[in-house]
Structures are given as C-alpha cells and as structure tokens.
C-alpha cells in the first residue's frame, strides 16, 4: 500500500527535508560542544513551537501561557524521578496526563463559556501565573528555592534515566522534532486537520457545516498541551534545575511562540525555520557583541524584538511562505498548503 | 414561466420542515413574530420580503444560530429548535450565508471537503464528493485557488457547493443569486432544478432576484415586519395587494 500521508508532498520538498534530517543526524560528529548546545536550543524551540503552532496556527486558538505545560511536564517527570527514582520514560506519561488535564480545564472553561480571542489568551496567561505562584509555595518540589535533579559526571549516557551528554539530548530532541513534524503533517490531512483549519478561518461557517466547535477545540488544546509537556520533560532533565519564576514565567511563553511567528504561523516548516533563524542569529549577535567587548545584558531580548518587528512589518506571514514559493516548495497545483 | 404549484390539495406530502409560531426579539425589537409555514419534502419554497422583514433571522432560527423565544421548529418530525448549528447540519440541513463566509485561507477544494466530511467517513471519500460538486457548480478551474481570491459570484457558488457537500435533505439558500449576471442566475436556477428533480433535494430560499424565485418556487412565503403577510403559489402571491404594496411594487412583474 502506498503511504497515503505522502500523497501530496512535492518530491523536491521531501528530498530537501531528508537532506536536512541527514545533515542534522551527522552534525554531532563534527560539531563542538558549544554548537551542540545551540542546536539543542534550536530543536527545543522548533519542537515546542510546533506544539504551539498546532493550536494557534492550525486551529486559531491563541495561547500565551504555554509555559504552563512546559512547567507541569518538567515538574511532574522531575519530581517522580527525584522522589521515587521513576524513569522519565515512565514519568513522561504523568507529564502528558497532567498537562493534558490542565489544557482540558482551560479549554473547557473557555469554550463552554464562550471566552475567545484575546480573552482566551488572557485566560491562558492567568493559569500559567497561578501555577507559577503555586509552585513557588510548594515545598515538595522546592518552592521558590528551586528543584534540582542530581548531577554527576556520567561515564556513559544513561538513556533510561536521561542522564548524560548534550549529544544524547540533541538526538532526543531531533527525534521529537521530527516526530512532531510528522504528526502535524498527518493531522493536517485528517478530518481533524480540515476541521481545525475551518474553525480557524470561520467558526460560524465551520459550525454550519456540521463541525462540533467545542469538541474539536478541546482536542487541539489537549493535544497541544500534551505535546508541549514533553518539551518540559526534556527541559528538566537537560538543565537539571527548575525555578517556578523561570519555568512558568510569561517570558517563557512568549519566547516559545517567536519561532513559529517568525517562521510562519500555520505552516509545518515555519516553527523549524523560525527556531533556526532566531536562535542562530541571536547567538551570533551575542558572539559578535562579546567579540567587540560590548557585553550588554538583554541584547538577546532586544534582538528578538527587532526580528519580530521586521517580520511583522515586511513578512506578515513569516519567512517560510515566501521562501517556499522561491524554492517552489509551495507545491504542485494539486495541493494548496504551504509547508511541505 | 414555470407552471405554478401542482401539489394536489390534501395530498399528504410530509412536511420536511415545520415552523410553527416562531418568534424572536432582539432587545425589544421583534424581528420575527409568530411565523408559521411548512416546507414539504421535495419542494422548493421561496421566502421573500423587503429588507429587514426578518428573512435572515428566520433562517438563523431554523439553522440553530438563534434559539426561538417561542414556537417550534421540526425537521423530519424531530424538534430541532434549541439545537446547535452543527447538530442541525448533521440532521440534514445545509445552509449558505447571505454575507458569505468562505474559509479564505483554504483552497476552493479544501472548503468543499470540509463540508463533505459531514457525510463521508474518510477524507478520501470527501475529496471525491467535493470534486463532483465543484464541477456541478462550474468551479473546477478555480479549485486550487484560495477562496479569499474569488470574485463575489464565485464566493456565492462556493457557499452553495460547501452546503451541498454536507449532503443535506433540505438546503437553505440565503440570496445566492444576488450579484450574479442573468446568465449566471439561469445557470444556478437550472442547477437547483436539477438537484431538486434528480435527488429530491428540498430547498428553502431567500431571494430578491424575482427571475429566480419565479422560475424555481412552487410556493412563496412573504414576510413583512417579521410576520407572514402572504403565502401561496407564485401566481397567488404576485396578485396579492398587500404584497404588491409592501414589496413588489405596482410594476414589478
């Protein structure tokens, strides 16, 4: 049986995608530690950006509180590991369930009571803030003093407990990013994908065509929350420390939506491209500033702001759609979605 | 002109859509008052009246956008007032919007597929249904264009295509002829005639283009100030003095 999910993928796009994947698989053999840490950051933002994009880009539900799901995922898996020695591979199921439940509660409140648009976004911020304050005062996970995972020098990578070298995390995130991309690709071509796009474009028309708005909005929020929480699990085991003031902070929520916005909201490749552009350029600017002896704090944030401004002014659809057109990857006439 | 109503008196044609005593007010403004009429299975009924008469409100009540303050609405015998629009669509009622609401960022094909998913188990089947509907509406040359790039007549056609794709038993058309050239109107009229004859599709249409109303409808209901002021065959309605005064004008026909 032919793979149906490849149906309308332009072969050039598939080829380029496989080349990119191959390059990313081979890079650690040549890269130094610094480059690996930058790439980890890129893949992290590509992954959580994709999860956010599912909700905003495909279904039009603006969340400005995705740090909530990062934090819940991070704390759940980390607490199970530290307190009970439970492997993060088991702990991540707790993260998924808890984040999905949180997404479900927010979605239920919003969609049952008709909270939409900006007010929905405010609701998501509010829940992230609740969580930040709650975790600040929860001694079991360290409160505001922070929660720490045991750190030691490991002779070998312990994949089972996610203890090991940055390279291990790099490959883990690469697999997650590729998996998220593939999942979104398949979802887009499913009933749910069509319904989400319809809801994004016009909820009234979507409902008149038989779409249960509440149900399909709930699906996307819960799915996005669960996906995001896995990013949190990796975050916890990679950085080994969690502070509510950082993990749940609104700046985290904003940070993770930049990649899809700059790459192209609603496109599958946008979050990946955006993460590359933003992180690589921000690191580059940081390096240059250090090199010329101007170590200004906050230069990265200013740079993010500048990038956002440029994209919003000149490329309101993000960088990917025009680039895809230039590369003629926006598809044969037989298919219509940007993002191969 | 098409021969007027030939439904034999007393013929027990089951009413597919029954609207009885329906009222709706918006903060004191009585948009629709005690409106009652039936649409029999396989019939084409025109709903006409001057601007602000409550025609679109009537549609929105039937389609579930608003809940009536009073009265009952039945579809195939089942009470549907108070249901959500998606539930009513799944019960077999398709509708178009007067102010078209295309999924602007999606292609024509994708727009219609969304509708077709209502009646088909898989995306693949929905695509097949959509392709044939797009062809019937003469949109095949534009199937890959984003709906936002269509001209108004094409958007109207897309509204019809999408509603048809849901596989309705009854189709509610809200001014789909407005803005069409006479030849395009004739084409649309013959499409609806064909769907009605071939598939037994029941149609309730709001229309100002009398050329289309007269060519299609076997029954016409006239609304004025939210109330039914006349109902009957086109011939009866167009002779009714009240209708002539408030809507058609002395020399409309």
Short mmCIF file of C-alpha atoms in Angstrom, two decimals, chain A residues 62-253:
data_model
loop_
_atom_site.label_atom_id
_atom_site.label_comp_id
_atom_site.label_asym_id
_atom_site.label_seq_id
_atom_site.Cartn_x
_atom_site.Cartn_y
_atom_site.Cartn_z
CA UNK A 62 -4.08 31.90 20.75
CA UNK A 63 -2.28 30.68 23.85
CA UNK A 64 0.13 32.96 25.65
CA UNK A 65 0.52 30.58 28.55
CA UNK A 66 2.25 27.56 27.10
CA UNK A 67 4.89 27.85 29.82
CA UNK A 68 2.23 26.22 32.00
CA UNK A 69 2.51 22.95 30.08
CA UNK A 70 6.31 23.15 29.92
CA UNK A 71 6.41 23.64 33.68
CA UNK A 72 3.87 20.97 34.55
CA UNK A 73 5.65 18.47 32.29
CA UNK A 74 9.03 19.39 33.72
CA UNK A 75 7.98 19.26 37.37
CA UNK A 76 5.94 16.07 37.05
CA UNK A 77 8.70 13.98 35.50
CA UNK A 78 11.42 15.56 37.64
CA UNK A 79 9.52 15.05 40.90
CA UNK A 80 8.81 11.41 40.11
CA UNK A 81 12.47 10.88 39.31
CA UNK A 82 13.91 12.70 42.32
CA UNK A 83 11.44 11.46 44.92
CA UNK A 84 10.75 7.94 43.69
CA UNK A 85 13.52 7.18 41.23
CA UNK A 86 10.99 6.68 38.46
CA UNK A 87 12.49 6.78 34.98
CA UNK A 88 11.48 9.83 32.94
CA UNK A 89 10.23 7.42 30.28
CA UNK A 90 7.51 6.47 32.73
CA UNK A 91 7.32 9.91 34.29
CA UNK A 92 6.57 11.49 30.95
CA UNK A 93 3.20 9.77 30.95
CA UNK A 94 2.37 11.60 34.15
CA UNK A 95 3.53 14.81 32.46
CA UNK A 96 1.33 14.12 29.44
CA UNK A 97 -1.72 13.40 31.54
CA UNK A 98 -1.28 16.35 33.90
CA UNK A 99 -0.62 18.84 31.08
CA UNK A 100 -3.49 17.46 29.01
CA UNK A 101 -5.78 17.79 32.02
CA UNK A 102 -4.66 21.38 32.58
CA UNK A 103 -5.25 22.13 28.90
CA UNK A 104 -8.62 20.44 29.19
CA UNK A 105 -9.66 22.58 32.17
CA UNK A 106 -8.64 25.80 30.42
CA UNK A 107 -10.28 24.71 27.19
CA UNK A 108 -13.46 23.66 28.96
CA UNK A 109 -13.78 26.96 30.81
CA UNK A 110 -13.02 28.97 27.70
CA UNK A 111 -15.08 27.12 25.14
CA UNK A 112 -18.03 26.33 27.39
CA UNK A 113 -18.42 29.95 28.35
CA UNK A 114 -17.52 31.49 25.01
CA UNK A 115 -14.20 33.03 26.04
CA UNK A 116 -12.49 33.66 22.73
CA UNK A 117 -9.69 35.58 21.08
CA UNK A 118 -7.77 37.94 23.33
CA UNK A 119 -9.76 36.88 26.38
CA UNK A 120 -8.79 33.28 25.76
CA UNK A 121 -5.15 34.36 25.59
CA UNK A 122 -5.53 36.18 28.92
CA UNK A 123 -7.05 33.06 30.47
CA UNK A 124 -4.03 31.02 29.40
CA UNK A 125 -1.70 33.62 30.92
CA UNK A 126 -3.71 33.57 34.15
CA UNK A 127 -3.37 29.81 34.52
CA UNK A 128 0.38 29.93 33.93
CA UNK A 129 0.60 32.61 36.61
CA UNK A 130 -1.49 30.54 39.04
CA UNK A 131 0.91 27.69 38.51
CA UNK A 132 3.94 29.91 38.99
CA UNK A 133 2.62 31.14 42.35
CA UNK A 134 1.51 27.67 43.44
CA UNK A 135 4.87 26.07 42.67
CA UNK A 136 6.63 28.97 44.41
CA UNK A 137 4.96 27.85 47.61
CA UNK A 138 5.10 24.10 47.25
CA UNK A 139 7.95 22.74 49.35
CA UNK A 140 7.71 19.19 47.97
CA UNK A 141 9.19 20.46 44.72
CA UNK A 142 11.50 23.01 46.32
CA UNK A 143 9.25 26.06 46.22
CA UNK A 144 10.85 29.27 45.06
CA UNK A 145 14.29 27.99 46.07
CA UNK A 146 14.21 25.68 43.08
CA UNK A 147 14.07 21.98 42.40
CA UNK A 148 17.25 20.16 41.48
CA UNK A 149 17.98 16.91 39.77
CA UNK A 150 21.11 15.08 40.93
CA UNK A 151 24.04 15.91 38.69
CA UNK A 152 27.15 13.82 38.33
CA UNK A 153 29.65 13.03 35.68
CA UNK A 154 28.44 10.06 33.79
CA UNK A 155 30.88 7.76 32.09
CA UNK A 156 28.17 6.63 29.70
CA UNK A 157 24.90 8.03 28.56
CA UNK A 158 22.07 6.64 30.62
CA UNK A 159 19.23 6.99 28.17
CA UNK A 160 16.85 5.19 30.51
CA UNK A 161 17.14 7.95 33.10
CA UNK A 162 18.04 10.73 30.67
CA UNK A 163 21.37 11.29 32.37
CA UNK A 164 24.22 12.00 30.02
CA UNK A 165 25.88 14.16 27.43
CA UNK A 166 24.36 17.02 25.47
CA UNK A 167 24.66 14.87 22.34
CA UNK A 168 22.15 12.43 23.80
CA UNK A 169 19.70 15.29 24.40
CA UNK A 170 20.40 16.56 20.93
CA UNK A 171 19.31 13.30 19.33
CA UNK A 172 16.37 13.01 21.66
CA UNK A 173 15.13 16.46 20.64
CA UNK A 174 15.83 15.74 16.99
CA UNK A 175 13.62 12.67 17.20
CA UNK A 176 10.90 14.65 18.98
CA UNK A 177 11.01 17.48 16.45
CA UNK A 178 10.85 15.07 13.54
CA UNK A 179 8.03 13.18 15.25
CA UNK A 180 6.07 16.38 15.91
CA UNK A 181 6.51 17.46 12.31
CA UNK A 182 5.28 14.12 11.04
CA UNK A 183 2.35 14.07 13.47
CA UNK A 184 1.23 17.54 12.39
CA UNK A 185 1.64 16.57 8.75
CA UNK A 186 -0.64 13.57 9.20
CA UNK A 187 -3.13 15.50 11.33
CA UNK A 188 -3.39 18.26 8.73
CA UNK A 189 -4.57 15.74 6.18
CA UNK A 190 -7.06 14.13 8.53
CA UNK A 191 -10.63 15.08 9.34
CA UNK A 192 -9.43 16.90 12.45
CA UNK A 193 -6.94 18.91 10.40
CA UNK A 194 -9.59 20.09 7.97
CA UNK A 195 -11.91 20.91 10.85
CA UNK A 196 -9.24 22.89 12.71
CA UNK A 197 -8.41 24.95 9.65
CA UNK A 198 -12.12 25.58 9.08
CA UNK A 199 -12.55 26.71 12.69
CA UNK A 200 -9.54 28.98 12.36
CA UNK A 201 -10.92 30.59 9.21
CA UNK A 202 -14.56 31.00 10.25
CA UNK A 203 -16.10 29.34 13.31
CA UNK A 204 -19.63 30.24 12.18
CA UNK A 205 -19.24 28.62 8.78
CA UNK A 206 -17.48 25.64 10.33
CA UNK A 207 -20.34 25.07 12.72
CA UNK A 208 -22.90 25.41 9.93
CA UNK A 209 -21.07 22.61 8.11
CA UNK A 210 -21.60 20.21 10.97
CA UNK A 211 -18.42 20.73 12.98
CA UNK A 212 -18.75 20.46 16.74
CA UNK A 213 -16.68 23.51 17.67
CA UNK A 214 -16.35 22.62 21.34
CA UNK A 215 -15.12 19.11 20.68
CA UNK A 216 -12.53 19.98 18.05
CA UNK A 217 -11.24 22.98 20.01
CA UNK A 218 -10.86 20.74 23.05
CA UNK A 219 -8.96 18.16 21.00
CA UNK A 220 -6.43 20.68 19.79
CA UNK A 221 -5.86 22.31 23.16
CA UNK A 222 -5.38 18.99 24.93
CA UNK A 223 -3.09 17.69 22.19
CA UNK A 224 -1.01 20.85 22.11
CA UNK A 225 -0.70 20.86 25.91
CA UNK A 226 0.39 17.22 25.99
CA UNK A 227 2.95 17.72 23.23
CA UNK A 228 4.34 20.81 24.93
CA UNK A 229 4.74 18.97 28.23
CA UNK A 230 7.24 16.57 26.63
CA UNK A 231 9.37 19.61 25.85
CA UNK A 232 9.18 20.34 29.57
CA UNK A 233 10.39 16.85 30.47
CA UNK A 234 13.49 17.31 28.31
CA UNK A 235 13.95 20.81 29.69
CA UNK A 236 14.03 19.46 33.25
CA UNK A 237 16.46 16.64 32.58
CA UNK A 238 18.73 18.75 30.40
CA UNK A 239 19.06 21.77 32.70
CA UNK A 240 18.68 19.78 35.94
CA UNK A 241 17.16 22.70 37.79
CA UNK A 242 13.69 24.18 37.85
CA UNK A 243 12.66 27.53 39.28
CA UNK A 244 8.97 28.47 39.14
CA UNK A 245 9.98 32.08 38.46
CA UNK A 246 11.71 30.95 35.31
CA UNK A 247 9.83 27.91 34.09
CA UNK A 248 6.33 29.34 34.40
CA UNK A 249 7.24 32.92 33.64
CA UNK A 250 5.34 34.64 30.86
CA UNK A 251 8.60 35.43 29.08
CA UNK A 252 8.96 31.66 28.57
CA UNK A 253 5.53 31.55 26.96
#
